[in-house]
Short mmCIF file of C-alpha atoms and ligand atoms in Angstrom, two decimals:
data_model
loop_
_atom_site.label_atom_id
_atom_site.label_comp_id
_atom_site.label_asym_id
_atom_site.label_seq_id
_atom_site.Cartn_x
_atom_site.Cartn_y
_atom_site.Cartn_z
CA ASP A 1 58.96 141.46 -172.21
CA ILE A 2 55.67 141.40 -170.36
CA HIS A 3 55.28 139.72 -166.96
CA ARG A 4 51.75 138.51 -166.28
CA ALA A 5 49.59 136.64 -163.71
CA SER A 6 45.85 135.98 -163.38
CA THR A 7 43.47 135.02 -160.60
CA THR A 8 39.79 135.05 -159.69
CA ALA A 9 38.10 136.07 -156.45
CA PRO A 10 34.42 135.47 -155.60
CA VAL A 11 31.91 137.81 -153.99
CA ASN A 12 31.24 137.30 -150.28
CA ILE A 13 27.94 137.98 -148.53
CA ALA A 14 28.12 139.01 -144.87
CA VAL A 15 25.91 137.37 -142.27
CA ILE A 16 27.36 139.64 -139.55
CA LYS A 17 27.74 143.05 -141.14
CA TYR A 18 30.72 145.38 -141.22
CA TRP A 19 29.28 148.87 -140.74
CA GLY A 20 31.45 151.61 -139.25
CA LYS A 21 35.13 152.55 -139.43
CA ARG A 22 37.38 153.57 -136.59
CA ASP A 23 39.97 154.59 -139.20
CA PRO A 24 38.58 155.51 -142.63
CA LYS A 25 42.04 155.71 -144.20
CA LEU A 26 43.07 152.14 -143.36
CA ASN A 27 39.46 150.82 -143.42
CA LEU A 28 39.72 149.67 -139.82
CA PRO A 29 36.25 148.62 -138.64
CA THR A 30 34.38 149.33 -135.43
CA ASN A 31 33.26 145.69 -135.26
CA SER A 32 34.29 142.27 -136.50
CA SER A 33 32.19 140.69 -139.26
CA LEU A 34 31.57 137.29 -140.83
CA SER A 35 30.61 136.22 -144.35
CA VAL A 36 30.21 133.30 -146.69
CA THR A 37 32.32 133.41 -149.85
CA LEU A 38 30.49 132.21 -152.95
CA SER A 39 32.06 129.52 -155.11
CA GLN A 40 34.44 130.44 -157.95
CA SER A 41 31.79 129.52 -160.52
CA ASP A 42 29.30 132.00 -159.10
CA LEU A 43 29.71 135.77 -158.92
CA ARG A 44 33.40 136.55 -159.26
CA THR A 45 35.99 138.90 -160.66
CA HIS A 46 38.71 137.59 -162.96
CA THR A 47 41.83 139.77 -162.96
CA THR A 48 45.06 139.75 -164.92
CA ALA A 49 47.94 141.89 -163.65
CA SER A 50 50.90 142.59 -165.87
CA CYS A 51 53.89 144.90 -165.90
CA SER A 52 56.36 145.83 -168.56
CA ALA A 53 58.95 148.46 -169.38
CA SER A 54 57.14 148.80 -172.72
CA TYR A 55 53.95 150.11 -171.04
CA SER A 56 53.23 153.82 -170.85
CA LYS A 57 54.46 155.29 -167.56
CA GLU A 58 51.14 155.34 -165.71
CA ASP A 59 49.52 152.38 -163.92
CA SER A 60 46.17 151.49 -165.49
CA LEU A 61 43.03 149.51 -164.64
CA LEU A 62 40.33 148.30 -167.03
CA LEU A 63 37.08 146.98 -165.55
CA ASN A 64 34.82 145.20 -168.05
CA GLY A 65 36.66 147.07 -170.77
CA ALA A 66 36.24 150.55 -169.26
CA PRO A 67 39.27 152.51 -167.96
CA GLN A 68 39.06 153.20 -164.21
CA ASP A 69 40.68 155.91 -162.12
CA VAL A 70 43.63 154.42 -160.22
CA SER A 71 44.66 157.65 -158.51
CA GLY A 72 42.29 157.08 -155.56
CA ALA A 73 43.86 156.53 -152.14
CA ARG A 74 42.51 152.96 -151.83
CA THR A 75 43.91 151.62 -155.09
CA GLN A 76 47.14 153.50 -154.47
CA ALA A 77 47.47 151.95 -151.00
CA CYS A 78 47.19 148.45 -152.50
CA PHE A 79 49.74 149.21 -155.23
CA ARG A 80 52.14 150.79 -152.73
CA GLU A 81 52.02 147.90 -150.25
CA LEU A 82 52.51 145.26 -152.94
CA ARG A 83 55.37 147.17 -154.58
CA ALA A 84 57.08 147.55 -151.21
CA LEU A 85 56.96 143.77 -150.70
CA ARG A 86 58.33 143.15 -154.18
CA SER A 87 61.13 145.68 -153.59
CA GLN A 88 62.14 143.80 -150.43
CA LEU A 89 62.41 140.60 -152.47
CA GLU A 90 64.43 142.33 -155.16
CA ASP A 91 66.76 143.86 -152.55
CA SER A 92 67.44 140.45 -151.04
CA ASP A 93 67.97 138.66 -154.36
CA ALA A 94 69.78 140.59 -157.09
CA SER A 95 68.95 137.96 -159.72
CA LEU A 96 65.23 138.84 -159.64
CA PRO A 97 63.83 141.06 -162.41
CA LYS A 98 63.10 144.60 -161.23
CA LEU A 99 59.31 144.51 -161.47
CA ALA A 100 58.41 146.90 -158.64
CA ALA A 101 59.58 149.89 -160.67
CA LEU A 102 57.53 149.00 -163.77
CA PRO A 103 54.06 150.37 -164.62
CA LEU A 104 51.20 148.00 -163.83
CA LYS A 105 48.34 147.13 -166.15
CA ILE A 106 45.32 145.53 -164.47
CA VAL A 107 42.49 144.03 -166.51
CA SER A 108 39.39 142.88 -164.59
CA GLU A 109 36.15 141.28 -165.71
CA ASN A 110 33.09 140.55 -163.57
CA ASN A 111 31.08 137.49 -164.66
CA PHE A 112 27.88 139.22 -163.55
CA PRO A 113 26.32 142.45 -164.76
CA THR A 114 28.09 145.27 -162.91
CA ALA A 115 24.87 147.23 -163.39
CA ALA A 116 23.03 144.68 -161.26
CA GLY A 117 24.05 146.66 -158.19
CA LEU A 118 25.60 143.64 -156.48
CA ALA A 119 28.58 144.11 -154.21
CA SER A 120 31.57 143.94 -156.51
CA SER A 121 34.24 145.93 -154.67
CA ALA A 122 34.95 142.93 -152.43
CA ALA A 123 35.70 140.53 -155.27
CA GLY A 124 37.36 143.34 -157.23
CA PHE A 125 39.97 144.33 -154.66
CA ALA A 126 40.58 140.75 -153.54
CA ALA A 127 41.34 139.71 -157.14
CA LEU A 128 43.44 142.82 -157.80
CA VAL A 129 45.63 142.24 -154.74
CA ARG A 130 46.11 138.52 -155.36
CA ALA A 131 46.82 139.00 -159.08
CA ILE A 132 49.61 141.49 -158.32
CA ALA A 133 50.95 139.30 -155.49
CA ASN A 134 51.11 136.40 -158.00
CA LEU A 135 52.75 138.63 -160.61
CA TYR A 136 55.39 139.67 -158.04
CA LYS A 137 55.74 136.07 -156.78
CA LEU A 138 55.27 137.27 -153.21
CA PRO A 139 55.41 134.62 -150.50
CA SER A 140 52.45 136.34 -148.78
CA SER A 141 49.77 134.25 -147.04
CA PRO A 142 46.04 134.88 -147.57
CA THR A 143 46.14 136.62 -144.16
CA ASP A 144 48.86 139.02 -145.38
CA LEU A 145 46.91 139.69 -148.57
CA SER A 146 43.71 140.28 -146.58
CA ARG A 147 45.54 143.06 -144.69
CA ILE A 148 46.31 144.75 -148.01
CA ALA A 149 42.93 144.12 -149.72
CA ARG A 150 41.18 145.60 -146.66
CA GLN A 151 42.71 148.95 -147.56
CA GLY A 152 41.07 148.74 -151.00
CA SER A 153 37.61 147.94 -149.60
CA GLY A 154 36.96 146.60 -146.11
CA SER A 155 34.79 143.67 -147.18
CA ALA A 156 37.42 142.64 -149.77
CA CYS A 157 39.64 141.17 -147.04
CA ARG A 158 37.08 138.38 -146.54
CA SER A 159 37.14 137.31 -150.23
CA LEU A 160 40.77 136.13 -149.88
CA PHE A 161 39.45 133.04 -148.13
CA GLY A 162 36.82 130.55 -149.27
CA GLY A 163 33.97 129.19 -147.19
CA TYR A 164 32.99 130.77 -143.87
CA VAL A 165 35.20 133.76 -143.19
CA GLY A 166 35.61 136.14 -140.27
CA TRP A 167 37.25 139.56 -140.24
CA GLU A 168 38.79 140.31 -136.87
CA GLN A 169 38.41 144.03 -136.19
CA GLY A 170 41.75 144.16 -134.36
CA SER A 171 42.93 146.92 -132.05
CA ALA A 172 46.32 148.06 -133.42
CA SER A 173 46.28 151.58 -134.87
CA ASP A 174 48.37 150.49 -137.87
CA GLY A 175 45.80 147.81 -138.77
CA SER A 176 48.31 144.97 -138.46
CA ASP A 177 45.81 142.76 -136.58
CA SER A 178 42.72 143.68 -138.64
CA VAL A 179 42.73 140.65 -140.93
CA ALA A 180 40.45 137.93 -142.29
CA PHE A 181 40.52 134.34 -141.05
CA GLN A 182 38.77 131.18 -142.16
CA VAL A 183 36.12 129.95 -139.72
CA ALA A 184 35.52 126.79 -141.77
CA PRO A 185 36.09 125.74 -145.37
CA ALA A 186 33.06 125.44 -147.69
CA SER A 187 33.43 121.63 -147.50
CA HIS A 188 32.61 121.75 -143.77
CA TRP A 189 28.98 122.63 -144.57
CA PRO A 190 28.66 121.95 -148.29
CA SER A 191 24.86 121.98 -148.46
CA MET A 192 24.74 125.77 -147.85
CA ARG A 193 23.06 127.60 -150.75
CA ALA A 194 22.30 131.22 -151.48
CA VAL A 195 19.70 132.67 -153.78
CA ILE A 196 20.18 136.28 -154.77
CA LEU A 197 17.10 138.27 -155.67
CA VAL A 198 18.03 141.21 -157.80
CA VAL A 199 15.35 143.63 -156.69
CA SER A 200 16.87 146.64 -158.38
CA ALA A 201 19.65 147.07 -160.88
CA ALA A 202 20.06 150.72 -159.89
CA LYS A 203 23.29 151.88 -158.27
CA LYS A 204 23.05 152.33 -154.51
CA GLY A 205 21.86 155.71 -153.27
CA VAL A 206 24.33 156.17 -150.43
CA SER A 207 27.73 154.46 -150.78
CA SER A 208 28.86 152.18 -147.95
CA THR A 209 31.80 154.46 -147.18
CA THR A 210 29.65 157.60 -146.82
CA GLY A 211 26.80 155.75 -145.11
CA MET A 212 28.96 154.22 -142.40
CA GLN A 213 30.67 157.51 -141.64
CA THR A 214 27.30 159.24 -141.16
CA THR A 215 26.05 156.35 -139.02
CA VAL A 216 29.10 156.46 -136.75
CA ALA A 217 28.66 160.22 -136.37
CA THR A 218 24.91 160.35 -135.70
CA SER A 219 23.26 157.03 -134.75
CA THR A 220 22.49 156.42 -131.09
CA LEU A 221 21.87 152.70 -131.73
CA PHE A 222 25.29 152.28 -133.30
CA ALA A 223 27.42 152.19 -130.13
CA SER A 224 25.62 149.24 -128.54
CA ARG A 225 25.55 147.38 -131.87
CA ALA A 226 29.33 147.67 -132.21
CA SER A 227 30.30 147.05 -128.58
CA GLU A 228 27.71 144.50 -127.40
CA THR A 229 25.44 143.05 -130.08
CA VAL A 230 27.99 142.16 -132.74
CA PRO A 231 30.66 140.68 -130.41
CA ARG A 232 28.02 138.35 -128.96
CA ARG A 233 26.70 137.41 -132.40
CA MET A 234 30.19 136.74 -133.76
CA GLN A 235 30.53 134.01 -131.14
CA GLU A 236 27.02 132.64 -131.73
CA MET A 237 27.60 132.58 -135.48
CA GLN A 238 30.95 130.80 -135.24
CA ASN A 239 29.39 128.18 -132.96
CA ALA A 240 26.42 127.77 -135.34
CA ILE A 241 28.80 127.18 -138.26
CA GLN A 242 30.94 124.70 -136.30
CA ASN A 243 27.78 122.81 -135.26
CA LYS A 244 26.08 123.16 -138.68
CA ASP A 245 23.13 124.58 -136.79
CA PHE A 246 21.06 126.29 -139.50
CA GLU A 247 18.36 127.53 -137.10
CA THR A 248 20.90 129.64 -135.21
CA PHE A 249 22.82 130.55 -138.37
CA GLY A 250 19.60 131.76 -139.98
CA LYS A 251 18.21 133.56 -136.97
CA VAL A 252 21.43 135.45 -136.26
CA THR A 253 21.82 136.30 -139.97
CA MET A 254 18.34 137.82 -140.17
CA MET A 255 18.64 139.64 -136.84
CA ASP A 256 22.00 141.12 -137.77
CA SER A 257 20.70 142.34 -141.13
CA ASN A 258 17.74 143.93 -139.33
CA SER A 259 20.06 145.50 -136.75
CA PHE A 260 22.28 146.96 -139.47
CA HIS A 261 19.29 148.43 -141.36
CA ALA A 262 17.80 149.76 -138.09
CA THR A 263 21.10 151.53 -137.50
CA CYS A 264 20.84 152.99 -141.01
CA LEU A 265 17.34 154.29 -140.30
CA ASP A 266 18.65 155.71 -137.01
CA THR A 267 21.30 157.64 -138.93
CA TYR A 268 20.62 161.32 -139.53
CA PRO A 269 19.71 162.04 -142.27
CA PRO A 270 18.24 158.52 -142.41
CA ILE A 271 19.54 155.95 -144.88
CA PHE A 272 17.00 153.62 -146.55
CA TYR A 273 18.45 150.66 -148.38
CA LEU A 274 15.40 148.38 -148.26
CA ASN A 275 12.40 149.06 -150.47
CA ASP A 276 8.90 147.55 -150.76
CA VAL A 277 10.16 144.59 -152.77
CA SER A 278 12.87 143.93 -150.15
CA ARG A 279 10.20 143.92 -147.45
CA ALA A 280 8.06 141.58 -149.57
CA ALA A 281 11.06 139.21 -149.75
CA ILE A 282 11.34 139.31 -145.94
CA LYS A 283 7.65 138.38 -145.70
CA VAL A 284 8.15 135.46 -148.11
CA VAL A 285 11.02 134.14 -145.97
CA GLU A 286 8.89 134.56 -142.84
CA SER A 287 6.07 132.58 -144.45
CA ILE A 288 8.44 129.83 -145.63
CA ASN A 289 9.75 129.46 -142.09
CA ALA A 290 6.26 129.59 -140.58
CA ALA A 291 5.09 126.83 -142.94
CA ALA A 292 8.14 124.70 -142.06
CA GLY A 293 7.71 125.32 -138.35
CA ARG A 294 11.43 126.14 -138.08
CA ILE A 295 14.00 128.36 -139.75
CA ILE A 296 14.94 126.91 -143.13
CA ALA A 297 15.57 130.21 -144.93
CA ALA A 298 17.41 133.38 -143.87
CA TYR A 299 17.48 136.73 -145.63
CA THR A 300 20.18 139.35 -145.49
CA PHE A 301 20.58 142.72 -147.24
CA ASP A 302 23.71 144.79 -147.82
CA ALA A 303 23.76 148.49 -148.70
CA GLY A 304 20.98 148.06 -151.26
CA PRO A 305 17.56 146.47 -151.81
CA ASN A 306 18.72 143.10 -153.21
CA ALA A 307 17.94 140.11 -150.99
CA VAL A 308 20.31 137.23 -150.41
CA VAL A 309 18.53 134.20 -148.98
CA TYR A 310 20.58 131.43 -147.40
CA TYR A 311 19.16 127.91 -147.16
CA LEU A 312 20.32 124.28 -147.17
CA GLU A 313 20.19 122.12 -150.27
CA GLU A 314 17.69 119.73 -148.71
CA ASN A 315 15.21 122.61 -148.47
CA GLU A 316 15.75 123.79 -152.03
CA LYS A 317 12.20 122.96 -153.07
CA GLU A 318 10.55 124.86 -150.23
CA VAL A 319 12.82 127.89 -150.44
CA ALA A 320 14.06 128.50 -153.97
CA GLY A 321 10.93 126.80 -155.26
CA LEU A 322 8.64 129.36 -153.66
CA PHE A 323 10.75 132.28 -154.84
CA LYS A 324 10.82 130.81 -158.33
CA THR A 325 7.06 130.54 -158.39
CA LEU A 326 6.79 134.13 -157.23
CA LEU A 327 9.27 135.31 -159.81
CA GLY A 328 7.94 133.18 -162.61
CA GLU A 329 11.45 131.75 -163.19
CA LYS A 330 12.35 134.92 -165.06
CA ASP A 331 16.01 135.34 -165.99
CA GLY A 332 17.12 132.68 -163.55
CA TRP A 333 20.51 130.98 -163.70
CA LYS A 334 22.04 128.32 -161.54
CA GLY A 335 25.56 128.30 -160.19
CA GLU A 336 27.45 125.46 -158.60
CA ARG A 337 26.58 126.40 -155.04
CA GLY A 338 23.67 128.73 -155.40
CA GLU A 339 20.76 129.76 -157.46
CA LYS A 340 20.61 133.29 -158.76
CA ILE A 341 17.30 134.65 -159.84
CA GLU A 342 16.97 138.00 -161.48
CA GLY A 343 13.67 139.74 -161.61
CA ASN A 344 11.15 141.12 -159.20
CA PHE A 345 7.81 140.31 -157.68
CA ALA A 346 5.77 142.23 -160.21
C1 LIG B 401 26.85 146.43 -145.90
O1 LIG B 401 33.43 146.95 -147.84
O2 LIG B 401 31.91 148.19 -149.43
O3 LIG B 401 28.16 145.15 -147.40
O4 LIG B 401 35.35 149.57 -146.75
O5 LIG B 401 34.10 151.56 -147.47
O6 LIG B 401 34.79 149.86 -149.17
P1 LIG B 401 34.37 150.12 -147.73
O7 LIG B 401 32.98 149.41 -147.51
P2 LIG B 401 32.42 148.03 -148.05
O8 LIG B 401 31.20 147.82 -147.06
C2 LIG B 401 30.42 146.67 -147.03
C3 LIG B 401 29.25 146.90 -146.14
C4 LIG B 401 28.21 145.80 -146.15
C5 LIG B 401 28.44 144.79 -145.03
C6 LIG B 401 29.55 143.78 -145.22
O9 LIG B 401 29.86 143.38 -146.36
O10 LIG B 401 30.08 143.34 -144.18
#
């Protein structure tokens, strides 16, 4: 017989960026970070995990129908940790089926074009870890699962929670205290929206993993970002979320994105994630805010040129409206909590 469980995990978009590892093997970061998890109906990965004695010996993973390599250290770490927890359960209760010893088959689908170059490893590893935990009927909390998903991809630990989510960098060398925590549920500030501008569908030039390692090794701006700037902003951001203070939320979001990309430029050889269209998007946000006389829109960019713009529902017309006009409403689609527009400024 085949044992099976499914789950979905959404993408999260950081407003305080994770950039730098103090331990690349365990994905332990050099600073805490904070993100907003999109709703389940937006960008997400759906994953089914199954295991059976009838499967061929090897574990396998299909992503959007294509076989993926599961021999990498990150995927292996997730499998190993989850199997160890299942084995403990089986050791303590002899009536449980022996699932830990069986080959795993993981089938994942993204509901957005993988080619769009949008962060998918976060949703991917979060869904993979939770699907296997469900399959194994583990009593693990989201915090426990975040500790495991972090080893798959750092940012994945934040997608185990909905709403406004922090990732505490922790200080333990085994990573036991480097976990995600919920700052506030989505319902706390339900008018938050995000529009994603797909500037380029190309795959990123420098991967996050490689980029952060080079930054840690060469950037002179990096040390003060990690030790002073980010710790202060983590506090400011948590307060802004508690107080539903969009001006501070937006300002800190934009400044932290700029700080992260400045650190990338300060890396040697330099890393450029933003392009001319990204910079045009920044100018549009600046002009929206100038016209409003306050901050009603905030941009942020990950390790690529695509812009994510946060705004509140009541300012939908001014913010998404202006972008829509610029983009000519090309290839747009609307999710439950955010508007996604594909296209560029051409
Ligand atoms: C710029 O989580 O993809 O999106 O741990 O090496 O898998 P690995 O890195 P990853 O890095 C994300 C970097 C970022 C900022 C963020 O999401 O916090």
